[in-house]
Amino acid sequence: MPVNLRRSSGANTEQREGGHRRAFLGWLTSVGLFGSAVLSAFSNFVFIKPRATYGAPQRFSIGKPEDFPAGTRIAIESRRICVVREGEKLAAISTTCTHLGCIIGISDTGFACPCHGSRFDQDGNVTGGPAPRPLPWYKVSLAPNGEVEVDKDVEIEPGSYLNV
Amino acid sequence: MSAATPPKPAPPAPKPSLVGSLLSLPSNVWSSIFRNPLPGNDVERSATSFTNFFLHIHPVKVHENTLRPLYTLGLGLMSFFLFVILVVTGILLMFYYVPSTTQAYDRMLDLRGSVAFGTFLRNMHRWGAHGMVAIVFLHMCRVFFTGSYKKPREFNWVIGVLLLLVTLFLSFTGYLLPWDQLAFWAITVGAAIAGYAPVVGKDMQFLLLGDANVGQEALLRFYVLHVAVLPAVLTLLIAIHFWRIRKDGGLSRPAESEVQPEILSAPGADVVVTVKAVQLEPKKTYGLQGLVRGPLIKTGNVPDRSVFSWPNLLVAELFTFILTLSVILVVSLLFDAPLEEPVNVMHPPNPAKAPWYFLGLQEMVSYSAFWGGIGIPTLFVIGLLIAPYLDRAPGGVGKWFARERLLANTTFLTFVVVNVILVIIGTLFRGPNWAFVTPW
């Protein structure tokens, strides 16, 4: 079928009289359509980003201070923390590797990651391997009922303990 | 004005009797579906390709270079057929699979223990997926080493790179679904790598996992990506990839002028019409053919080096399909897909390894998480995407390892060899704590 590429005969006069309006309306339509597309795409991301998660809570109780005798380092693997008790002082160190998120085991010299061989000292400082950052320390507090509460959303200065 | 008699109306066709209709029912149904008999001459061969929905993706004729097995190695078709096998086996597996952390692993055991052909289908799906990653990569190597990404095929190469990435992502999302130790820790490592991306890394990881850690939300998300989103994206990209092959003038081949210069310059030879690019004249009326880009009409004594798609191309495709399917069937009969212990969130295997095609990445990550996991891979992908826009020298298209493409081919070969070596190191030479071990 032949394709006629010519504009309709009235195009020239129309262009002279309504050219600006036409271009403006065209521009407005394009921006409107493109903007709507971008907004729709963005709203998809808003939708798939959960507001509440179904997984384990970030703030939780780990029991009475007496459960952690002085001088022990007890890993609570389900919470991915290691509870350190020195005398009357208590702290919670993350056991999630800062490299790629594997669970770190307690070793003689501190912590060791099984995935890529990162090693940390007793305070969580990197002593070897690819880990880029020391292990974070989490905020520990005493709840009114006398239980120790850990908040993994709040990282604190390494070396700061809770006196119990 | 002539006194032309109006044309006589044709005598009405005899009214078909019911018995006659019943007798001719099979042939009438057949001919209403297939509009052509099996072709016996060239006109019918053309018509067959045109009028069949499944065949009209083919051109009526293809250049004979397209059909040289040692030129293409059939790798692109193999990738496509593997995708088809994966779609079929994947849909069948969906009938039994439940994307739930409490059920997924049990369903894997059921597949093995109580579902007819369950193990076999899972084997086909797993080995097909591994095969597709490998074949797509080899297809990319073929296209590069024959210079086939050059103008006008630059954009199809870009689509091809995207296809490779989507294939890898499909394979990666499928890896989590059995919910065994291998799956869980490979995805934990992979998602953490995504978290190293600057600015958006943490958000990307959170969006992917739907939670702070790999769990039920991550399993559901990976399932949706694996069975709906990514296959749809891949199908669309494949459609564009195939369509562009036609529109870019078929598969690459040596330039015609290199083959037959004497004919073009022969005195008295008929004009060879070669429309390089069409300049549209707004004042002119065009036939549809006038808008089509590329060499249009071959006249005179230019040797026609094309052959009919039916049956030449179809036989080649059928052979490739049967070859691909047989290999997958035999491998699936001989080897069972691995299934490790159920997920134990407390105890990562040591070493925790990603799927083999990501072990090169993991090896690089063990040196530097950002550069190994994000920086260098991003540079690689960008390099692949813009390769056809950097290497614009026209020569050397259509033959393997052309001498004039020594620099480009050497660069790409280095890229391939480095990747393969990293994968081999990560697969065979890394033991507990990612320490160097020897496999023997």
PDB file of N, CA and C in Angstrom, chain A residues 1-7 45 47-50 52-56 58 77-80 96 98-103 112-118 129-130 132-133 152, chain B residues 184-185 188-189 192-193 196 203 206-207 210-213 217 221 280-288 291 345-352 362 365-367 369 433-434:
ATOM      1  N   MET A   1       0.851  -1.194   0.000  1.00  0.00           N
ATOM      2  CA  MET A   1       0.000   0.000   0.000  1.00  0.00           C
ATOM      3  C   MET A   1       0.880   1.236   0.000  1.00  0.00           C
ATOM      4  N   PRO A   2       0.605   2.188  -0.856  1.00  0.00           N
ATOM      5  CA  PRO A   2       1.457   3.386  -0.850  1.00  0.00           C
ATOM      6  C   PRO A   2       1.256   4.182   0.433  1.00  0.00           C
ATOM      7  N   VAL A   3       2.368   4.745   0.878  1.00  0.00           N
ATOM      8  CA  VAL A   3       2.302   5.525   2.109  1.00  0.00           C
ATOM      9  C   VAL A   3       2.499   6.982   1.738  1.00  0.00           C
ATOM     10  N   ASN A   4       1.579   7.813   2.104  1.00  0.00           N
ATOM     11  CA  ASN A   4       1.694   9.232   1.783  1.00  0.00           C
ATOM     12  C   ASN A   4       2.301   9.958   2.974  1.00  0.00           C
ATOM     13  N   LEU A   5       3.490  10.508   2.736  1.00  0.00           N
ATOM     14  CA  LEU A   5       4.188  11.142   3.832  1.00  0.00           C
ATOM     15  C   LEU A   5       3.918  12.640   3.902  1.00  0.00           C
ATOM     16  N   ARG A   6       3.142  13.161   2.927  1.00  0.00           N
ATOM     17  CA  ARG A   6       2.895  14.609   2.937  1.00  0.00           C
ATOM     18  C   ARG A   6       1.917  14.970   4.030  1.00  0.00           C
ATOM     19  N   ARG A   7       2.135  16.159   4.580  1.00  0.00           N
ATOM     20  CA  ARG A   7       1.132  16.653   5.527  1.00  0.00           C
ATOM     21  C   ARG A   7      -0.125  16.997   4.757  1.00  0.00           C
ATOM     22  N   PHE A  45       7.993   0.915  43.300  1.00  0.00           N
ATOM     23  CA  PHE A  45       9.039   0.696  44.306  1.00  0.00           C
ATOM     24  C   PHE A  45       8.516   0.990  45.705  1.00  0.00           C
ATOM     25  N   PHE A  47       5.534   0.551  46.602  1.00  0.00           N
ATOM     26  CA  PHE A  47       4.674  -0.572  46.951  1.00  0.00           C
ATOM     27  C   PHE A  47       5.483  -1.766  47.450  1.00  0.00           C
ATOM     28  N   ILE A  48       6.569  -2.120  46.747  1.00  0.00           N
ATOM     29  CA  ILE A  48       7.269  -3.346  47.132  1.00  0.00           C
ATOM     30  C   ILE A  48       8.227  -3.127  48.291  1.00  0.00           C
ATOM     31  N   LYS A  49       8.370  -1.902  48.760  1.00  0.00           N
ATOM     32  CA  LYS A  49       9.194  -1.696  49.949  1.00  0.00           C
ATOM     33  C   LYS A  49       8.316  -1.845  51.180  1.00  0.00           C
ATOM     34  N   PRO A  50       8.514  -2.922  51.945  1.00  0.00           N
ATOM     35  CA  PRO A  50       7.579  -3.168  53.045  1.00  0.00           C
ATOM     36  C   PRO A  50       7.678  -2.112  54.132  1.00  0.00           C
ATOM     37  N   ALA A  52       6.199  -2.715  57.170  1.00  0.00           N
ATOM     38  CA  ALA A  52       6.435  -3.562  58.345  1.00  0.00           C
ATOM     39  C   ALA A  52       6.983  -4.880  57.838  1.00  0.00           C
ATOM     40  N   THR A  53       7.951  -5.432  58.553  1.00  0.00           N
ATOM     41  CA  THR A  53       8.511  -6.702  58.116  1.00  0.00           C
ATOM     42  C   THR A  53       7.984  -7.821  59.000  1.00  0.00           C
ATOM     43  N   TYR A  54       8.030  -9.001  58.450  1.00  0.00           N
ATOM     44  CA  TYR A  54       7.497 -10.156  59.163  1.00  0.00           C
ATOM     45  C   TYR A  54       8.583 -10.905  59.920  1.00  0.00           C
ATOM     46  N   GLY A  55       9.836 -10.529  59.731  1.00  0.00           N
ATOM     47  CA  GLY A  55      10.944 -11.278  60.311  1.00  0.00           C
ATOM     48  C   GLY A  55      11.118 -10.990  61.791  1.00  0.00           C
ATOM     49  N   ALA A  56      12.268 -11.423  62.318  1.00  0.00           N
ATOM     50  CA  ALA A  56      12.542 -11.244  63.745  1.00  0.00           C
ATOM     51  C   ALA A  56      12.648  -9.756  64.066  1.00  0.00           C
ATOM     52  N   GLN A  58      13.908  -6.214  65.711  1.00  0.00           N
ATOM     53  CA  GLN A  58      15.257  -5.691  65.902  1.00  0.00           C
ATOM     54  C   GLN A  58      15.539  -5.414  67.383  1.00  0.00           C
ATOM     55  N   GLU A  77      22.864 -17.253  68.549  1.00  0.00           N
ATOM     56  CA  GLU A  77      22.939 -17.282  67.088  1.00  0.00           C
ATOM     57  C   GLU A  77      21.640 -16.868  66.425  1.00  0.00           C
ATOM     58  N   SER A  78      20.493 -17.204  67.103  1.00  0.00           N
ATOM     59  CA  SER A  78      19.227 -16.853  66.469  1.00  0.00           C
ATOM     60  C   SER A  78      19.058 -15.339  66.388  1.00  0.00           C
ATOM     61  N   ARG A  79      19.722 -14.607  67.283  1.00  0.00           N
ATOM     62  CA  ARG A  79      19.639 -13.146  67.251  1.00  0.00           C
ATOM     63  C   ARG A  79      20.853 -12.523  66.570  1.00  0.00           C
ATOM     64  N   ARG A  80      21.811 -13.365  66.237  1.00  0.00           N
ATOM     65  CA  ARG A  80      23.031 -12.896  65.576  1.00  0.00           C
ATOM     66  C   ARG A  80      23.777 -11.873  66.436  1.00  0.00           C
ATOM     67  N   THR A  96      27.094 -10.784  62.780  1.00  0.00           N
ATOM     68  CA  THR A  96      26.897 -10.783  61.331  1.00  0.00           C
ATOM     69  C   THR A  96      28.131 -10.164  60.694  1.00  0.00           C
ATOM     70  N   THR A  98      30.609  -8.167  58.633  1.00  0.00           N
ATOM     71  CA  THR A  98      30.452  -6.901  57.914  1.00  0.00           C
ATOM     72  C   THR A  98      30.857  -7.033  56.457  1.00  0.00           C
ATOM     73  N   HIS A  99      31.396  -8.199  56.088  1.00  0.00           N
ATOM     74  CA  HIS A  99      31.778  -8.411  54.701  1.00  0.00           C
ATOM     75  C   HIS A  99      30.549  -8.754  53.865  1.00  0.00           C
ATOM     76  N   LEU A 100      30.002  -9.976  54.051  1.00  0.00           N
ATOM     77  CA  LEU A 100      28.869 -10.370  53.229  1.00  0.00           C
ATOM     78  C   LEU A 100      27.740 -10.996  54.026  1.00  0.00           C
ATOM     79  N   GLY A 101      27.710 -10.750  55.330  1.00  0.00           N
ATOM     80  CA  GLY A 101      26.525 -11.132  56.080  1.00  0.00           C
ATOM     81  C   GLY A 101      26.454 -12.568  56.549  1.00  0.00           C
ATOM     82  N   CYS A 102      27.567 -13.315  56.499  1.00  0.00           N
ATOM     83  CA  CYS A 102      27.546 -14.657  57.066  1.00  0.00           C
ATOM     84  C   CYS A 102      27.541 -14.548  58.600  1.00  0.00           C
ATOM     85  N   ILE A 103      27.176 -15.663  59.263  1.00  0.00           N
ATOM     86  CA  ILE A 103      27.205 -15.662  60.723  1.00  0.00           C
ATOM     87  C   ILE A 103      28.610 -16.017  61.180  1.00  0.00           C
ATOM     88  N   ALA A 112      35.658 -15.422  63.968  1.00  0.00           N
ATOM     89  CA  ALA A 112      36.133 -15.818  62.641  1.00  0.00           C
ATOM     90  C   ALA A 112      34.936 -16.121  61.760  1.00  0.00           C
ATOM     91  N   CYS A 113      34.973 -15.632  60.499  1.00  0.00           N
ATOM     92  CA  CYS A 113      33.859 -15.842  59.575  1.00  0.00           C
ATOM     93  C   CYS A 113      34.171 -17.045  58.687  1.00  0.00           C
ATOM     94  N   PRO A 114      33.225 -17.970  58.538  1.00  0.00           N
ATOM     95  CA  PRO A 114      33.493 -19.159  57.738  1.00  0.00           C
ATOM     96  C   PRO A 114      33.419 -18.914  56.234  1.00  0.00           C
ATOM     97  N   CYS A 115      32.817 -17.799  55.832  1.00  0.00           N
ATOM     98  CA  CYS A 115      32.562 -17.647  54.396  1.00  0.00           C
ATOM     99  C   CYS A 115      33.796 -17.187  53.628  1.00  0.00           C
ATOM    100  N   HIS A 116      34.395 -16.085  54.028  1.00  0.00           N
ATOM    101  CA  HIS A 116      35.538 -15.572  53.279  1.00  0.00           C
ATOM    102  C   HIS A 116      36.737 -15.349  54.175  1.00  0.00           C
ATOM    103  N   GLY A 117      36.728 -15.959  55.375  1.00  0.00           N
ATOM    104  CA  GLY A 117      37.913 -15.960  56.211  1.00  0.00           C
ATOM    105  C   GLY A 117      38.228 -14.654  56.916  1.00  0.00           C
ATOM    106  N   SER A 118      37.237 -13.792  57.138  1.00  0.00           N
ATOM    107  CA  SER A 118      37.512 -12.580  57.923  1.00  0.00           C
ATOM    108  C   SER A 118      37.718 -12.965  59.390  1.00  0.00           C
ATOM    109  N   GLY A 129      41.494 -10.788  56.703  1.00  0.00           N
ATOM    110  CA  GLY A 129      40.417 -11.103  55.772  1.00  0.00           C
ATOM    111  C   GLY A 129      39.809  -9.869  55.150  1.00  0.00           C
ATOM    112  N   PRO A 130      38.764 -10.062  54.348  1.00  0.00           N
ATOM    113  CA  PRO A 130      38.228  -8.964  53.533  1.00  0.00           C
ATOM    114  C   PRO A 130      37.230  -8.052  54.241  1.00  0.00           C
ATOM    115  N   PRO A 132      35.409  -5.112  55.728  1.00  0.00           N
ATOM    116  CA  PRO A 132      35.791  -3.708  55.605  1.00  0.00           C
ATOM    117  C   PRO A 132      35.627  -2.912  56.904  1.00  0.00           C
ATOM    118  N   ARG A 133      34.800  -3.381  57.846  1.00  0.00           N
ATOM    119  CA  ARG A 133      34.494  -2.608  59.039  1.00  0.00           C
ATOM    120  C   ARG A 133      34.544  -3.516  60.263  1.00  0.00           C
ATOM    121  N   LYS A 152      18.999  -3.683  68.100  1.00  0.00           N
ATOM    122  CA  LYS A 152      19.950  -3.775  66.982  1.00  0.00           C
ATOM    123  C   LYS A 152      19.832  -2.588  66.021  1.00  0.00           C
TER     124      LYS A 152
ATOM    125  N   PHE B 184      20.381 -21.042  50.643  1.00  0.00           N
ATOM    126  CA  PHE B 184      20.269 -19.969  51.627  1.00  0.00           C
ATOM    127  C   PHE B 184      21.550 -19.144  51.708  1.00  0.00           C
ATOM    128  N   TRP B 185      22.685 -19.834  51.776  1.00  0.00           N
ATOM    129  CA  TRP B 185      23.927 -19.074  51.986  1.00  0.00           C
ATOM    130  C   TRP B 185      24.423 -18.416  50.720  1.00  0.00           C
ATOM    131  N   THR B 188      22.402 -15.324  50.686  1.00  0.00           N
ATOM    132  CA  THR B 188      22.871 -14.391  51.714  1.00  0.00           C
ATOM    133  C   THR B 188      24.097 -13.634  51.215  1.00  0.00           C
ATOM    134  N   VAL B 189      25.033 -14.394  50.632  1.00  0.00           N
ATOM    135  CA  VAL B 189      26.252 -13.769  50.117  1.00  0.00           C
ATOM    136  C   VAL B 189      25.926 -12.842  48.950  1.00  0.00           C
ATOM    137  N   ALA B 192      24.229  -9.632  49.993  1.00  0.00           N
ATOM    138  CA  ALA B 192      25.155  -8.730  50.665  1.00  0.00           C
ATOM    139  C   ALA B 192      26.029  -8.001  49.650  1.00  0.00           C
ATOM    140  N   ILE B 193      26.380  -8.697  48.547  1.00  0.00           N
ATOM    141  CA  ILE B 193      27.169  -8.041  47.500  1.00  0.00           C
ATOM    142  C   ILE B 193      26.384  -6.856  46.942  1.00  0.00           C
ATOM    143  N   TYR B 196      26.580  -3.554  48.733  1.00  0.00           N
ATOM    144  CA  TYR B 196      27.784  -2.724  48.663  1.00  0.00           C
ATOM    145  C   TYR B 196      27.706  -1.630  47.607  1.00  0.00           C
ATOM    146  N   ASP B 203      19.203   0.050  50.161  1.00  0.00           N
ATOM    147  CA  ASP B 203      17.795   0.029  49.769  1.00  0.00           C
ATOM    148  C   ASP B 203      17.514  -1.108  48.803  1.00  0.00           C
ATOM    149  N   PHE B 206      17.353  -4.314  50.635  1.00  0.00           N
ATOM    150  CA  PHE B 206      16.114  -4.403  51.402  1.00  0.00           C
ATOM    151  C   PHE B 206      14.928  -4.701  50.487  1.00  0.00           C
ATOM    152  N   LEU B 207      14.905  -4.051  49.319  1.00  0.00           N
ATOM    153  CA  LEU B 207      13.828  -4.307  48.367  1.00  0.00           C
ATOM    154  C   LEU B 207      13.859  -5.750  47.884  1.00  0.00           C
ATOM    155  N   GLY B 210      13.094  -7.946  51.082  1.00  0.00           N
ATOM    156  CA  GLY B 210      11.847  -7.634  51.762  1.00  0.00           C
ATOM    157  C   GLY B 210      11.971  -7.644  53.269  1.00  0.00           C
ATOM    158  N   ASP B 211      13.198  -7.710  53.764  1.00  0.00           N
ATOM    159  CA  ASP B 211      13.438  -7.820  55.196  1.00  0.00           C
ATOM    160  C   ASP B 211      14.929  -7.559  55.417  1.00  0.00           C
ATOM    161  N   ALA B 212      15.344  -7.575  56.700  1.00  0.00           N
ATOM    162  CA  ALA B 212      16.759  -7.342  56.969  1.00  0.00           C
ATOM    163  C   ALA B 212      17.611  -8.554  56.603  1.00  0.00           C
ATOM    164  N   ASN B 213      17.044  -9.752  56.695  1.00  0.00           N
ATOM    165  CA  ASN B 213      17.792 -10.972  56.399  1.00  0.00           C
ATOM    166  C   ASN B 213      17.032 -11.816  55.382  1.00  0.00           C
ATOM    167  N   GLU B 217      10.107 -13.607  53.373  1.00  0.00           N
ATOM    168  CA  GLU B 217       9.843 -12.540  52.395  1.00  0.00           C
ATOM    169  C   GLU B 217      10.757 -12.672  51.183  1.00  0.00           C
ATOM    170  N   ARG B 221       9.677 -13.236  47.299  1.00  0.00           N
ATOM    171  CA  ARG B 221      10.084 -12.283  46.268  1.00  0.00           C
ATOM    172  C   ARG B 221      10.884 -12.948  45.156  1.00  0.00           C
ATOM    173  N   LEU B 280      14.180  10.225   3.006  1.00  0.00           N
ATOM    174  CA  LEU B 280      12.759  10.365   2.727  1.00  0.00           C
ATOM    175  C   LEU B 280      12.468  11.745   2.168  1.00  0.00           C
ATOM    176  N   GLU B 281      11.810  11.749   1.010  1.00  0.00           N
ATOM    177  CA  GLU B 281      11.369  13.006   0.418  1.00  0.00           C
ATOM    178  C   GLU B 281       9.936  13.231   0.851  1.00  0.00           C
ATOM    179  N   PRO B 282       9.685  14.302   1.585  1.00  0.00           N
ATOM    180  CA  PRO B 282       8.317  14.488   2.077  1.00  0.00           C
ATOM    181  C   PRO B 282       7.302  14.690   0.967  1.00  0.00           C
ATOM    182  N   LYS B 283       7.773  15.128  -0.228  1.00  0.00           N
ATOM    183  CA  LYS B 283       6.810  15.430  -1.291  1.00  0.00           C
ATOM    184  C   LYS B 283       6.474  14.207  -2.127  1.00  0.00           C
ATOM    185  N   LYS B 284       7.067  13.085  -1.800  1.00  0.00           N
ATOM    186  CA  LYS B 284       6.912  11.941  -2.686  1.00  0.00           C
ATOM    187  C   LYS B 284       6.074  10.867  -2.018  1.00  0.00           C
ATOM    188  N   THR B 285       5.389  10.107  -2.820  1.00  0.00           N
ATOM    189  CA  THR B 285       4.606   8.999  -2.298  1.00  0.00           C
ATOM    190  C   THR B 285       5.422   7.719  -2.445  1.00  0.00           C
ATOM    191  N   TYR B 286       5.516   6.991  -1.344  1.00  0.00           N
ATOM    192  CA  TYR B 286       6.353   5.802  -1.345  1.00  0.00           C
ATOM    193  C   TYR B 286       5.523   4.542  -1.304  1.00  0.00           C
ATOM    194  N   GLY B 287       6.009   3.522  -1.989  1.00  0.00           N
ATOM    195  CA  GLY B 287       5.516   2.170  -1.741  1.00  0.00           C
ATOM    196  C   GLY B 287       6.206   1.653  -0.504  1.00  0.00           C
ATOM    197  N   LEU B 288       5.628   0.642   0.104  1.00  0.00           N
ATOM    198  CA  LEU B 288       6.176   0.151   1.362  1.00  0.00           C
ATOM    199  C   LEU B 288       7.614  -0.295   1.199  1.00  0.00           C
ATOM    200  N   LEU B 291      10.606   2.040   1.792  1.00  0.00           N
ATOM    201  CA  LEU B 291      10.999   2.459   3.131  1.00  0.00           C
ATOM    202  C   LEU B 291      11.925   1.452   3.797  1.00  0.00           C
ATOM    203  N   VAL B 345      19.853 -21.696  59.673  1.00  0.00           N
ATOM    204  CA  VAL B 345      20.272 -20.302  59.688  1.00  0.00           C
ATOM    205  C   VAL B 345      21.483 -20.107  60.601  1.00  0.00           C
ATOM    206  N   MET B 346      21.665 -21.025  61.559  1.00  0.00           N
ATOM    207  CA  MET B 346      22.755 -20.863  62.531  1.00  0.00           C
ATOM    208  C   MET B 346      24.107 -21.299  61.987  1.00  0.00           C
ATOM    209  N   HIS B 347      24.101 -22.215  61.015  1.00  0.00           N
ATOM    210  CA  HIS B 347      25.384 -22.817  60.649  1.00  0.00           C
ATOM    211  C   HIS B 347      25.670 -22.702  59.163  1.00  0.00           C
ATOM    212  N   PRO B 348      26.384 -21.650  58.779  1.00  0.00           N
ATOM    213  CA  PRO B 348      26.771 -21.559  57.380  1.00  0.00           C
ATOM    214  C   PRO B 348      27.718 -22.701  57.035  1.00  0.00           C
ATOM    215  N   PRO B 349      27.555 -23.287  55.840  1.00  0.00           N
ATOM    216  CA  PRO B 349      28.549 -24.272  55.419  1.00  0.00           C
ATOM    217  C   PRO B 349      29.892 -23.571  55.285  1.00  0.00           C
ATOM    218  N   ASN B 350      30.943 -24.308  55.433  1.00  0.00           N
ATOM    219  CA  ASN B 350      32.272 -23.697  55.328  1.00  0.00           C
ATOM    220  C   ASN B 350      33.073 -24.430  54.274  1.00  0.00           C
ATOM    221  N   PRO B 351      33.421 -23.827  53.162  1.00  0.00           N
ATOM    222  CA  PRO B 351      33.088 -22.461  52.761  1.00  0.00           C
ATOM    223  C   PRO B 351      31.676 -22.371  52.200  1.00  0.00           C
ATOM    224  N   ALA B 352      31.034 -21.219  52.367  1.00  0.00           N
ATOM    225  CA  ALA B 352      29.745 -20.975  51.729  1.00  0.00           C
ATOM    226  C   ALA B 352      30.007 -20.458  50.324  1.00  0.00           C
ATOM    227  N   GLN B 362      32.677 -14.113  43.541  1.00  0.00           N
ATOM    228  CA  GLN B 362      32.951 -14.330  44.957  1.00  0.00           C
ATOM    229  C   GLN B 362      34.450 -14.321  45.227  1.00  0.00           C
ATOM    230  N   VAL B 365      35.360 -10.840  45.335  1.00  0.00           N
ATOM    231  CA  VAL B 365      34.814 -10.251  46.559  1.00  0.00           C
ATOM    232  C   VAL B 365      35.706 -10.560  47.757  1.00  0.00           C
ATOM    233  N   SER B 366      36.388 -11.721  47.724  1.00  0.00           N
ATOM    234  CA  SER B 366      37.228 -12.075  48.870  1.00  0.00           C
ATOM    235  C   SER B 366      38.444 -11.154  48.972  1.00  0.00           C
ATOM    236  N   TYR B 367      38.754 -10.419  47.901  1.00  0.00           N
ATOM    237  CA  TYR B 367      39.835  -9.429  47.995  1.00  0.00           C
ATOM    238  C   TYR B 367      39.296  -8.082  48.442  1.00  0.00           C
ATOM    239  N   ALA B 369      35.311  -6.213  48.867  1.00  0.00           N
ATOM    240  CA  ALA B 369      33.875  -6.383  48.663  1.00  0.00           C
ATOM    241  C   ALA B 369      33.348  -5.377  47.656  1.00  0.00           C
ATOM    242  N   ASN B 433      37.086 -21.479  55.114  1.00  0.00           N
ATOM    243  CA  ASN B 433      37.539 -20.103  55.347  1.00  0.00           C
ATOM    244  C   ASN B 433      38.091 -19.454  54.088  1.00  0.00           C
ATOM    245  N   TRP B 434      37.697 -19.973  52.921  1.00  0.00           N
ATOM    246  CA  TRP B 434      38.131 -19.431  51.639  1.00  0.00           C
ATOM    247  C   TRP B 434      39.655 -19.492  51.519  1.00  0.00           C
TER     248      TRP B 434
END
